[in-house]
Short mmCIF file of N, CA and C in Angstrom, two decimals:
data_model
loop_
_atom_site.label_atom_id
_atom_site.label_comp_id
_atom_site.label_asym_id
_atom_site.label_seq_id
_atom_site.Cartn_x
_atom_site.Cartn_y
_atom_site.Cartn_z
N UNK A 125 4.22 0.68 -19.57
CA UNK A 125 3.60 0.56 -18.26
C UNK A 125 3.77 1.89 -17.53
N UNK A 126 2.80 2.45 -16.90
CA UNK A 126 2.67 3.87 -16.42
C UNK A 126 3.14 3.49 -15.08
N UNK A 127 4.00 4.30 -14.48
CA UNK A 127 4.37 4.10 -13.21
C UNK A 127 3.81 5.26 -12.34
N UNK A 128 3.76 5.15 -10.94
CA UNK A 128 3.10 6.13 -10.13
C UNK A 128 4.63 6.41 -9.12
N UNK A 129 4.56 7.64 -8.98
CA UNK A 129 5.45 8.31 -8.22
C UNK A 129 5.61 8.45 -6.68
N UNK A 130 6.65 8.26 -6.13
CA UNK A 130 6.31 7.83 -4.57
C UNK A 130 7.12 9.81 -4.06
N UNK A 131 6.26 10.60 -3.57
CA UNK A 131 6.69 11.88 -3.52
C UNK A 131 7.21 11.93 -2.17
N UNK A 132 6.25 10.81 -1.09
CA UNK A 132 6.88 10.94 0.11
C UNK A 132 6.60 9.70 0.77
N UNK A 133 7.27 9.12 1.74
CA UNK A 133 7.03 8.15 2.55
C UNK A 133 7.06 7.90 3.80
N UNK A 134 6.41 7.97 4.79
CA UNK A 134 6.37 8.18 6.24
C UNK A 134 5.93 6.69 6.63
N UNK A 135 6.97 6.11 7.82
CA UNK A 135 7.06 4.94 8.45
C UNK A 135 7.02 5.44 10.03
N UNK A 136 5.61 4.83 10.54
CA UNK A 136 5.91 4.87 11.84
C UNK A 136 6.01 3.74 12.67
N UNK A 137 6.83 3.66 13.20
CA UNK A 137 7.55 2.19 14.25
C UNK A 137 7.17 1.70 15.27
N UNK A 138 5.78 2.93 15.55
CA UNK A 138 5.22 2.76 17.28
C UNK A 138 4.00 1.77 17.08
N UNK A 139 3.76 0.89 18.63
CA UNK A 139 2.63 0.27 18.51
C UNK A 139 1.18 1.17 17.96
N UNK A 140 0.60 0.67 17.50
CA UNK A 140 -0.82 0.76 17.32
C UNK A 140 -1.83 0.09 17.72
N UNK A 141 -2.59 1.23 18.78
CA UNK A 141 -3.20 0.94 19.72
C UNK A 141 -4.46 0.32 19.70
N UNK A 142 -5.10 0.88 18.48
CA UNK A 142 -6.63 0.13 17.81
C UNK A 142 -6.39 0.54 16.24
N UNK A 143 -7.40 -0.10 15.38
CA UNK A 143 -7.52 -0.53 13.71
C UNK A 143 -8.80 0.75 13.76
N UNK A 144 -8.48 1.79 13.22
CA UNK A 144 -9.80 2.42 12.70
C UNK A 144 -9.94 1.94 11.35
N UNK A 145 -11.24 1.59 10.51
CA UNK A 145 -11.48 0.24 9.89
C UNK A 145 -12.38 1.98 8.96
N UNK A 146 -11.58 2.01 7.45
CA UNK A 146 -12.17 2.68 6.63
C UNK A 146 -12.15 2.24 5.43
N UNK A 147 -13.24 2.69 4.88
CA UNK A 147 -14.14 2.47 3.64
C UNK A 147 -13.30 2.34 2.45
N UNK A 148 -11.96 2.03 2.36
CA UNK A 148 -11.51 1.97 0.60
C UNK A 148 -11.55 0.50 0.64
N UNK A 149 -12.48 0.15 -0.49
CA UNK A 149 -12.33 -1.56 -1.19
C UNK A 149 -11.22 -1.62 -1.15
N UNK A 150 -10.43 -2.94 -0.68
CA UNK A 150 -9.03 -4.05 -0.96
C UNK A 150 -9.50 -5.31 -1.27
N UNK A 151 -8.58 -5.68 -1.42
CA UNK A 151 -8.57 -7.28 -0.97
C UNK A 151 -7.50 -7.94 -0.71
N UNK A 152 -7.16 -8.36 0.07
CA UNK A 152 -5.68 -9.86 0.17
C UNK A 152 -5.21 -10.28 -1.27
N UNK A 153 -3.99 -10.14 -1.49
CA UNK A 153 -3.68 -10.74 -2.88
C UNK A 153 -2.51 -12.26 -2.34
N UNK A 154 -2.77 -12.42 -1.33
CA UNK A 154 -1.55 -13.82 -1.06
C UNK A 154 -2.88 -14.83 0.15
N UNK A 155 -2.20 -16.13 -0.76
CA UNK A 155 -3.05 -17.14 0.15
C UNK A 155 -2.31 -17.93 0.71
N UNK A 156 -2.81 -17.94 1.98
CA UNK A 156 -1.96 -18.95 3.13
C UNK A 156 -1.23 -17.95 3.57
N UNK A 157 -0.47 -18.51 4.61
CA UNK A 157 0.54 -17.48 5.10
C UNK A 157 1.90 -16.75 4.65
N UNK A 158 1.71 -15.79 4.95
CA UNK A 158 2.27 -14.52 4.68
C UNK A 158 3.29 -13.94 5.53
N UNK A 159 3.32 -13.96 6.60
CA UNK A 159 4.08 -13.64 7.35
C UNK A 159 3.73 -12.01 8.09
N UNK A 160 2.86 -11.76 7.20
CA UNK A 160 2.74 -10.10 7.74
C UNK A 160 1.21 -10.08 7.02
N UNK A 161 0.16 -9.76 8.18
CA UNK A 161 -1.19 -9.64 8.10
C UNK A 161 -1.66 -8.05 7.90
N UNK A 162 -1.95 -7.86 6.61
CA UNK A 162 -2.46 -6.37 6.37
C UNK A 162 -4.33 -6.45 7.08
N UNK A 163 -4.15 -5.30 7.87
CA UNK A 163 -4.92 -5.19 8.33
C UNK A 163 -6.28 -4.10 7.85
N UNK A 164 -5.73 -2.68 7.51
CA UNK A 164 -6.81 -2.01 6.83
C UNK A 164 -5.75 -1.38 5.50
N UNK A 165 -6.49 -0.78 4.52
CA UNK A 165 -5.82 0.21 3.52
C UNK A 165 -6.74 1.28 3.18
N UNK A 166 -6.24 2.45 3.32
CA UNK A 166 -6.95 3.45 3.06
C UNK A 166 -6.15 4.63 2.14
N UNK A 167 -7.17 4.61 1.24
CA UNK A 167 -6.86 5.65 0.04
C UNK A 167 -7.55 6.85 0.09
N UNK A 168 -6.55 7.89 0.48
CA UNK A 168 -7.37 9.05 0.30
C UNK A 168 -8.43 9.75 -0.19
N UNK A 169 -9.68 9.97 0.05
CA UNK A 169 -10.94 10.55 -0.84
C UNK A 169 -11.62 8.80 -1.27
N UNK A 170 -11.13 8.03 -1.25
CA UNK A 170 -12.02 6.94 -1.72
C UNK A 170 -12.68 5.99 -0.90
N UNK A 171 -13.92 5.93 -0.64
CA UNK A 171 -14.89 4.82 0.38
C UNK A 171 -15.16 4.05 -0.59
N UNK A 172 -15.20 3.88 -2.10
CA UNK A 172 -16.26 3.24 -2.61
C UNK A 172 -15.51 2.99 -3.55
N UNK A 173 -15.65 1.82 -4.81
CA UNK A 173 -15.65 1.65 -5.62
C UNK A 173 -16.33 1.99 -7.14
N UNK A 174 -15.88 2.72 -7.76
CA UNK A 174 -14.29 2.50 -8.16
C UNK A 174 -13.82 4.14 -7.73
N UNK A 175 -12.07 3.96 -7.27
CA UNK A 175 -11.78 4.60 -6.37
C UNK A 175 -11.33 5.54 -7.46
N UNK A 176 -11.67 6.86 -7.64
CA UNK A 176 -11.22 7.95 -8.93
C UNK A 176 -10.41 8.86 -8.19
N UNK A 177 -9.35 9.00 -8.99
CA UNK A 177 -7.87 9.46 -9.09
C UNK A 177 -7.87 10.62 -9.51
N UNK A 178 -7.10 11.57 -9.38
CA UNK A 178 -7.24 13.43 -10.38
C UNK A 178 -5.55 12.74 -10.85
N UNK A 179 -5.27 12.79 -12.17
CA UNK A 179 -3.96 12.99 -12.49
C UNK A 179 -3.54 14.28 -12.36
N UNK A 180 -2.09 14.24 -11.93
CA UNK A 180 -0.99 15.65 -11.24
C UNK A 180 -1.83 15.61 -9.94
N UNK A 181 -2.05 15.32 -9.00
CA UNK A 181 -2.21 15.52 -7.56
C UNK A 181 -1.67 14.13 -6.92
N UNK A 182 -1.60 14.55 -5.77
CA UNK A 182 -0.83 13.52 -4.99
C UNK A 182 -2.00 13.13 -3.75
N UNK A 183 -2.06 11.35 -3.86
CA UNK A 183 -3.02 10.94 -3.17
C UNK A 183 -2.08 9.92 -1.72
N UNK A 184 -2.48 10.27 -0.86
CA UNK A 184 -2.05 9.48 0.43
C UNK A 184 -2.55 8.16 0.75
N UNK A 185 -2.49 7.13 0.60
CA UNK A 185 -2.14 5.55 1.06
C UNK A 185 -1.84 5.65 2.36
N UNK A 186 -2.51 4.73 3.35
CA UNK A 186 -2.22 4.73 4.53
C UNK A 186 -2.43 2.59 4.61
N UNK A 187 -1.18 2.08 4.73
CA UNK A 187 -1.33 1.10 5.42
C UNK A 187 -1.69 0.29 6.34
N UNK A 188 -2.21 -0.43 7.33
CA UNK A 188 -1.87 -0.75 8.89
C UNK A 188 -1.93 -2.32 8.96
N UNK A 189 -0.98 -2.82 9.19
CA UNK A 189 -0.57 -4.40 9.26
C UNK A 189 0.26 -4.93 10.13
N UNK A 190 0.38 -6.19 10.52
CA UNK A 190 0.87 -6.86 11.62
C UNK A 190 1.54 -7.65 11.18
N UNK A 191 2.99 -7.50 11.78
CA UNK A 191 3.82 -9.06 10.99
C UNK A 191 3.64 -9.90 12.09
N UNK A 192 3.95 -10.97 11.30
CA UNK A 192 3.98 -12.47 12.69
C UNK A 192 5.16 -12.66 12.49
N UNK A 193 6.38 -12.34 12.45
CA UNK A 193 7.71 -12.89 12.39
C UNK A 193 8.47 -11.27 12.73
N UNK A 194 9.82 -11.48 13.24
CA UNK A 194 10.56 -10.49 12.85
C UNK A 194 11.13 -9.80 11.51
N UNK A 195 10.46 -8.44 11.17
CA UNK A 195 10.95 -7.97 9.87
C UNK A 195 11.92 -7.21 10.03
N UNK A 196 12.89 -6.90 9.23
CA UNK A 196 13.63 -5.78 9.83
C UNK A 196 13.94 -4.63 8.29
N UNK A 197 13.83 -5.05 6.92
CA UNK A 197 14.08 -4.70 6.23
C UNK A 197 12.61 -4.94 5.01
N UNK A 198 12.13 -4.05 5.07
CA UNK A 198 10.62 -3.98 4.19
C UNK A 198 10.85 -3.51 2.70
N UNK A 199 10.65 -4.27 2.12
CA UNK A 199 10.03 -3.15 0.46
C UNK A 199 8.90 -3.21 -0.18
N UNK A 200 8.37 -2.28 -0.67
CA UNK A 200 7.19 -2.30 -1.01
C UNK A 200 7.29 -1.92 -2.59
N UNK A 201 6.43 -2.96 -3.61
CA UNK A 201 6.83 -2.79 -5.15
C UNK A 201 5.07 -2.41 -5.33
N UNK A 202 5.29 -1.37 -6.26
CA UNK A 202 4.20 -0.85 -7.06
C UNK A 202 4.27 -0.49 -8.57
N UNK A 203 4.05 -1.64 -9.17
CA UNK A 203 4.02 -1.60 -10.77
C UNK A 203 6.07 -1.01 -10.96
N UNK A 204 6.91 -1.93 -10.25
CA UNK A 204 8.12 -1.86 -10.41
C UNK A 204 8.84 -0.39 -9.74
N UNK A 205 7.96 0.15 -8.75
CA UNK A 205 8.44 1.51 -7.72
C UNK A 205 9.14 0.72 -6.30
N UNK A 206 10.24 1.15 -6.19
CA UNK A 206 10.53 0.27 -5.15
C UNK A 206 10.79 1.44 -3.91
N UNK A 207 10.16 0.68 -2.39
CA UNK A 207 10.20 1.96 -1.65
C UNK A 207 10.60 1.45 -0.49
N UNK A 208 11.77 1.42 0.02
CA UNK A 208 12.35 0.56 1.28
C UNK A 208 12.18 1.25 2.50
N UNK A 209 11.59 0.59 3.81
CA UNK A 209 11.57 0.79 4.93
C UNK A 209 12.21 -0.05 6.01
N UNK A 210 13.23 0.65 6.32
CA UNK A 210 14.21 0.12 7.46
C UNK A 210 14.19 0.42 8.71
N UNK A 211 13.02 0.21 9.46
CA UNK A 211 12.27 0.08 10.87
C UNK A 211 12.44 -1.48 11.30
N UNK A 212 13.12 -1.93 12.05
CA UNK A 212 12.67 -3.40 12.73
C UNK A 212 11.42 -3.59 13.45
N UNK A 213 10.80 -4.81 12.81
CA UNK A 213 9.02 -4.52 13.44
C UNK A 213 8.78 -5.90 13.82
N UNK A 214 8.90 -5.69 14.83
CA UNK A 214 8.14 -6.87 15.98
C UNK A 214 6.91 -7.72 15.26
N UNK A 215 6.98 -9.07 16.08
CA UNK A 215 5.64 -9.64 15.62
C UNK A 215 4.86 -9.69 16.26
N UNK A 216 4.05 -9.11 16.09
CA UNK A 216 2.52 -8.94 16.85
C UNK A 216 1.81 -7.62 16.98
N UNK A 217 3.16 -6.91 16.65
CA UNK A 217 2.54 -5.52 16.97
C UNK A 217 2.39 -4.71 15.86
N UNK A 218 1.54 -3.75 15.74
CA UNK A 218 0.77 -3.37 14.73
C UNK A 218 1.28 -2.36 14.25
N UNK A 219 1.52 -2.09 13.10
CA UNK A 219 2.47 -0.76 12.14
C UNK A 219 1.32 0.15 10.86
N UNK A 220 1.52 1.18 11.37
CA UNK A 220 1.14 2.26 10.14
C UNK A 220 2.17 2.56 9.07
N UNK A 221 2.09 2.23 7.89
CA UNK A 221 3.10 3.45 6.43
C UNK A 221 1.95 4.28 5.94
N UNK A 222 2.07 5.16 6.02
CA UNK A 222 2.06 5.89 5.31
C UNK A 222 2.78 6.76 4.23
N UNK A 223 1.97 6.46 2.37
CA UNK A 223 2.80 6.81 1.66
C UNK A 223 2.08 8.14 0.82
N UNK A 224 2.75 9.03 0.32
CA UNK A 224 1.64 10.18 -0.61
C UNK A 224 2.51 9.68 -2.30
N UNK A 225 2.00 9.45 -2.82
CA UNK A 225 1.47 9.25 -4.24
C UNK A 225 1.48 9.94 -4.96
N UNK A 226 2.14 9.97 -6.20
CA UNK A 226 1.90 11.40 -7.37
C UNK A 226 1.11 10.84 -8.18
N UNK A 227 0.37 11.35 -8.95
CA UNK A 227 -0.53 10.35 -9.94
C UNK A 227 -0.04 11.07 -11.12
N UNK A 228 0.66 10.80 -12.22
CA UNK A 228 0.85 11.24 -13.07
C UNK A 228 -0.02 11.75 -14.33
N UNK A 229 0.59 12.86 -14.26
CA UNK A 229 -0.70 13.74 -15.79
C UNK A 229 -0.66 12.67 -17.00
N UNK A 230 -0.31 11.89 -16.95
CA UNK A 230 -0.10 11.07 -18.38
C UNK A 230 -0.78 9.64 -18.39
N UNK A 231 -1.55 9.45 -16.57
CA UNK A 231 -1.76 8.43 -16.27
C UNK A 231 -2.80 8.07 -16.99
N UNK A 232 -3.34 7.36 -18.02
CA UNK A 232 -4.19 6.89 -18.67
C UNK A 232 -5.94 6.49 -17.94
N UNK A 233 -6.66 7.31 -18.65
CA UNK A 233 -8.14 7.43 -18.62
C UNK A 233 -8.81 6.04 -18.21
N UNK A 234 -8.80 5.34 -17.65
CA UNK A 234 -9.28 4.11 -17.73
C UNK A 234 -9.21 3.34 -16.34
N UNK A 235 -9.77 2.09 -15.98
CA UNK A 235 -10.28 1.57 -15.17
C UNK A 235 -9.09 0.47 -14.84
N UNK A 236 -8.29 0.36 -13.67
CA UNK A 236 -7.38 -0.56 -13.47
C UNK A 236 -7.26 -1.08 -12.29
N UNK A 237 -6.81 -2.38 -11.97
CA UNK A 237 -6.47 -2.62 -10.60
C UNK A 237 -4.86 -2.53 -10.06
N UNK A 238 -4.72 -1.87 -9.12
CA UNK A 238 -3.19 -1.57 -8.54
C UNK A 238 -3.03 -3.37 -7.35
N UNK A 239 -2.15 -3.69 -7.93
CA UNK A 239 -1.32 -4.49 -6.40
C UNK A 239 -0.43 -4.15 -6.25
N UNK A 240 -0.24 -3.99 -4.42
CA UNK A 240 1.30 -3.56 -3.52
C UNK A 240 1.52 -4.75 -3.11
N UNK A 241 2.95 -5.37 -3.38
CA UNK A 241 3.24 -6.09 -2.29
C UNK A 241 4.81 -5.70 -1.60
N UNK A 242 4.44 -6.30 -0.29
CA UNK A 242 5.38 -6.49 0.67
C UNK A 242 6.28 -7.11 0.73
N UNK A 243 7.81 -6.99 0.71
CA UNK A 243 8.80 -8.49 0.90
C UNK A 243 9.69 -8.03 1.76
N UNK A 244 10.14 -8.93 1.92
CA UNK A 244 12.01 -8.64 3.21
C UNK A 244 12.70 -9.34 2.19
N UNK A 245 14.12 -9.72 3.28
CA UNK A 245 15.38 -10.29 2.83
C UNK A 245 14.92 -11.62 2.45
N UNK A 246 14.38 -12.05 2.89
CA UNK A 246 14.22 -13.66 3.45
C UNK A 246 12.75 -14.21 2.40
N UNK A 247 11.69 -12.90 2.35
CA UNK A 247 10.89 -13.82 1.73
C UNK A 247 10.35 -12.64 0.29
N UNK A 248 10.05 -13.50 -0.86
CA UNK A 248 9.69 -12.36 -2.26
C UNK A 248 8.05 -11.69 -2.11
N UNK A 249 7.56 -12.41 -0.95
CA UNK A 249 5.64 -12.08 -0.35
C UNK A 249 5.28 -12.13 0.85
N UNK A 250 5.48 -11.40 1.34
CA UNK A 250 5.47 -11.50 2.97
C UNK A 250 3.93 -10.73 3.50
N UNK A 251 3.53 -9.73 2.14
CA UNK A 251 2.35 -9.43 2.66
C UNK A 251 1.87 -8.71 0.88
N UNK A 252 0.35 -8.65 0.96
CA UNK A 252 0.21 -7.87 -0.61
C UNK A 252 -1.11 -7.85 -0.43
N UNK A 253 -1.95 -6.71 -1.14
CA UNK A 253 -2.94 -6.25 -1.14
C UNK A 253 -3.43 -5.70 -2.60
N UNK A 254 -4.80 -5.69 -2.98
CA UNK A 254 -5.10 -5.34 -4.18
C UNK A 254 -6.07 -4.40 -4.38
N UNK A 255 -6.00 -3.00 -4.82
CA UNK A 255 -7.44 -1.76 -4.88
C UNK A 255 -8.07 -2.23 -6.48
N UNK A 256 -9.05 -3.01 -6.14
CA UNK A 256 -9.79 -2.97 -7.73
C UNK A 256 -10.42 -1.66 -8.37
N UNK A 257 -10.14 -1.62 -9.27
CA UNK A 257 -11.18 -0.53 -10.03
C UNK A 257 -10.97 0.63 -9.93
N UNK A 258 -9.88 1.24 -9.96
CA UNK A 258 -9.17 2.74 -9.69
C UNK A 258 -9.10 3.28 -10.79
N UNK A 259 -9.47 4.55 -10.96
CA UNK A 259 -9.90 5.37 -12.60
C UNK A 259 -9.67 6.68 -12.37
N UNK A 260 -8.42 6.91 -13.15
CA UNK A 260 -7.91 8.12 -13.46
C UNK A 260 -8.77 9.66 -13.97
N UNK A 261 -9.01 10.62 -13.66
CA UNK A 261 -9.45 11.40 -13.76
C UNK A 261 -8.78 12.64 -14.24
N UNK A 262 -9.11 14.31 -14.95
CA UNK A 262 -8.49 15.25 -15.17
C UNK A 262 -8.66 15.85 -14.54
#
């Protein structure tokens, strides 16, 4: 299993004031409630499907989601990358992560779907999202 590299991770804690609403295909990967409502995902360079990748460059992920409960301890798993954010985040109010991405030179030629999900202490899915159709490039 090819893993993707987390090079940097930026958490910001402040409200967010409005959803600018951009073009990378997702979808919801949890039904019913969740506890934490992802609101947009945006992948660097990609509006459209299928979202193409350069292996060895590093691509930026930008989150923005709303928990309905108090979180205080976040992790986020990507194909077994674990990336903890320790911001306490209110419910209701709206949070940006931003993460940059290494795509590895070895990452295989082909057409795949990535899921992130979200958990705390308390729950193993608190929020998760899915980019279909992402294809590695040289």
């Amino acid at each position: 299993m090819y893993k993707l590299a987390v090079v940097l991770a930026l958490v910001s804690c402040a409200h967010v004031s409005h959803s600018q609403i951009r073009g990378t295909p997702w979808k919801n990967c949890v039904r019913g409630s969740n506890n934490l409502v992802i609101n947009n995902v945006e992948v660097e360079g990609c509006t459209a499907a299928p979202c193409v990748l350069t292996r060895g460059t590093i691509v930026s992920v930008t989150i923005t989601f709303t928990p309905e409960r108090q979180i205080s301890d976040l992790t986020n798993k990507l194909y077994g990358l674990l990336l903890r954010v320790t911001c306490p985040m209110s419910p209701g109010t709206q949070y940006v992560q931003v993460v940059s991405l290494f795509i590895p030179l070895d990452w295989p030629l082909m057409h795949a779907s990535i899921q992130w999900k979200m958990v705390d202490e308390s729950a193993p899915n608190v929020g998760c999202f899915e980019i279909p159709d992402m294809i590695a490039q040289t």
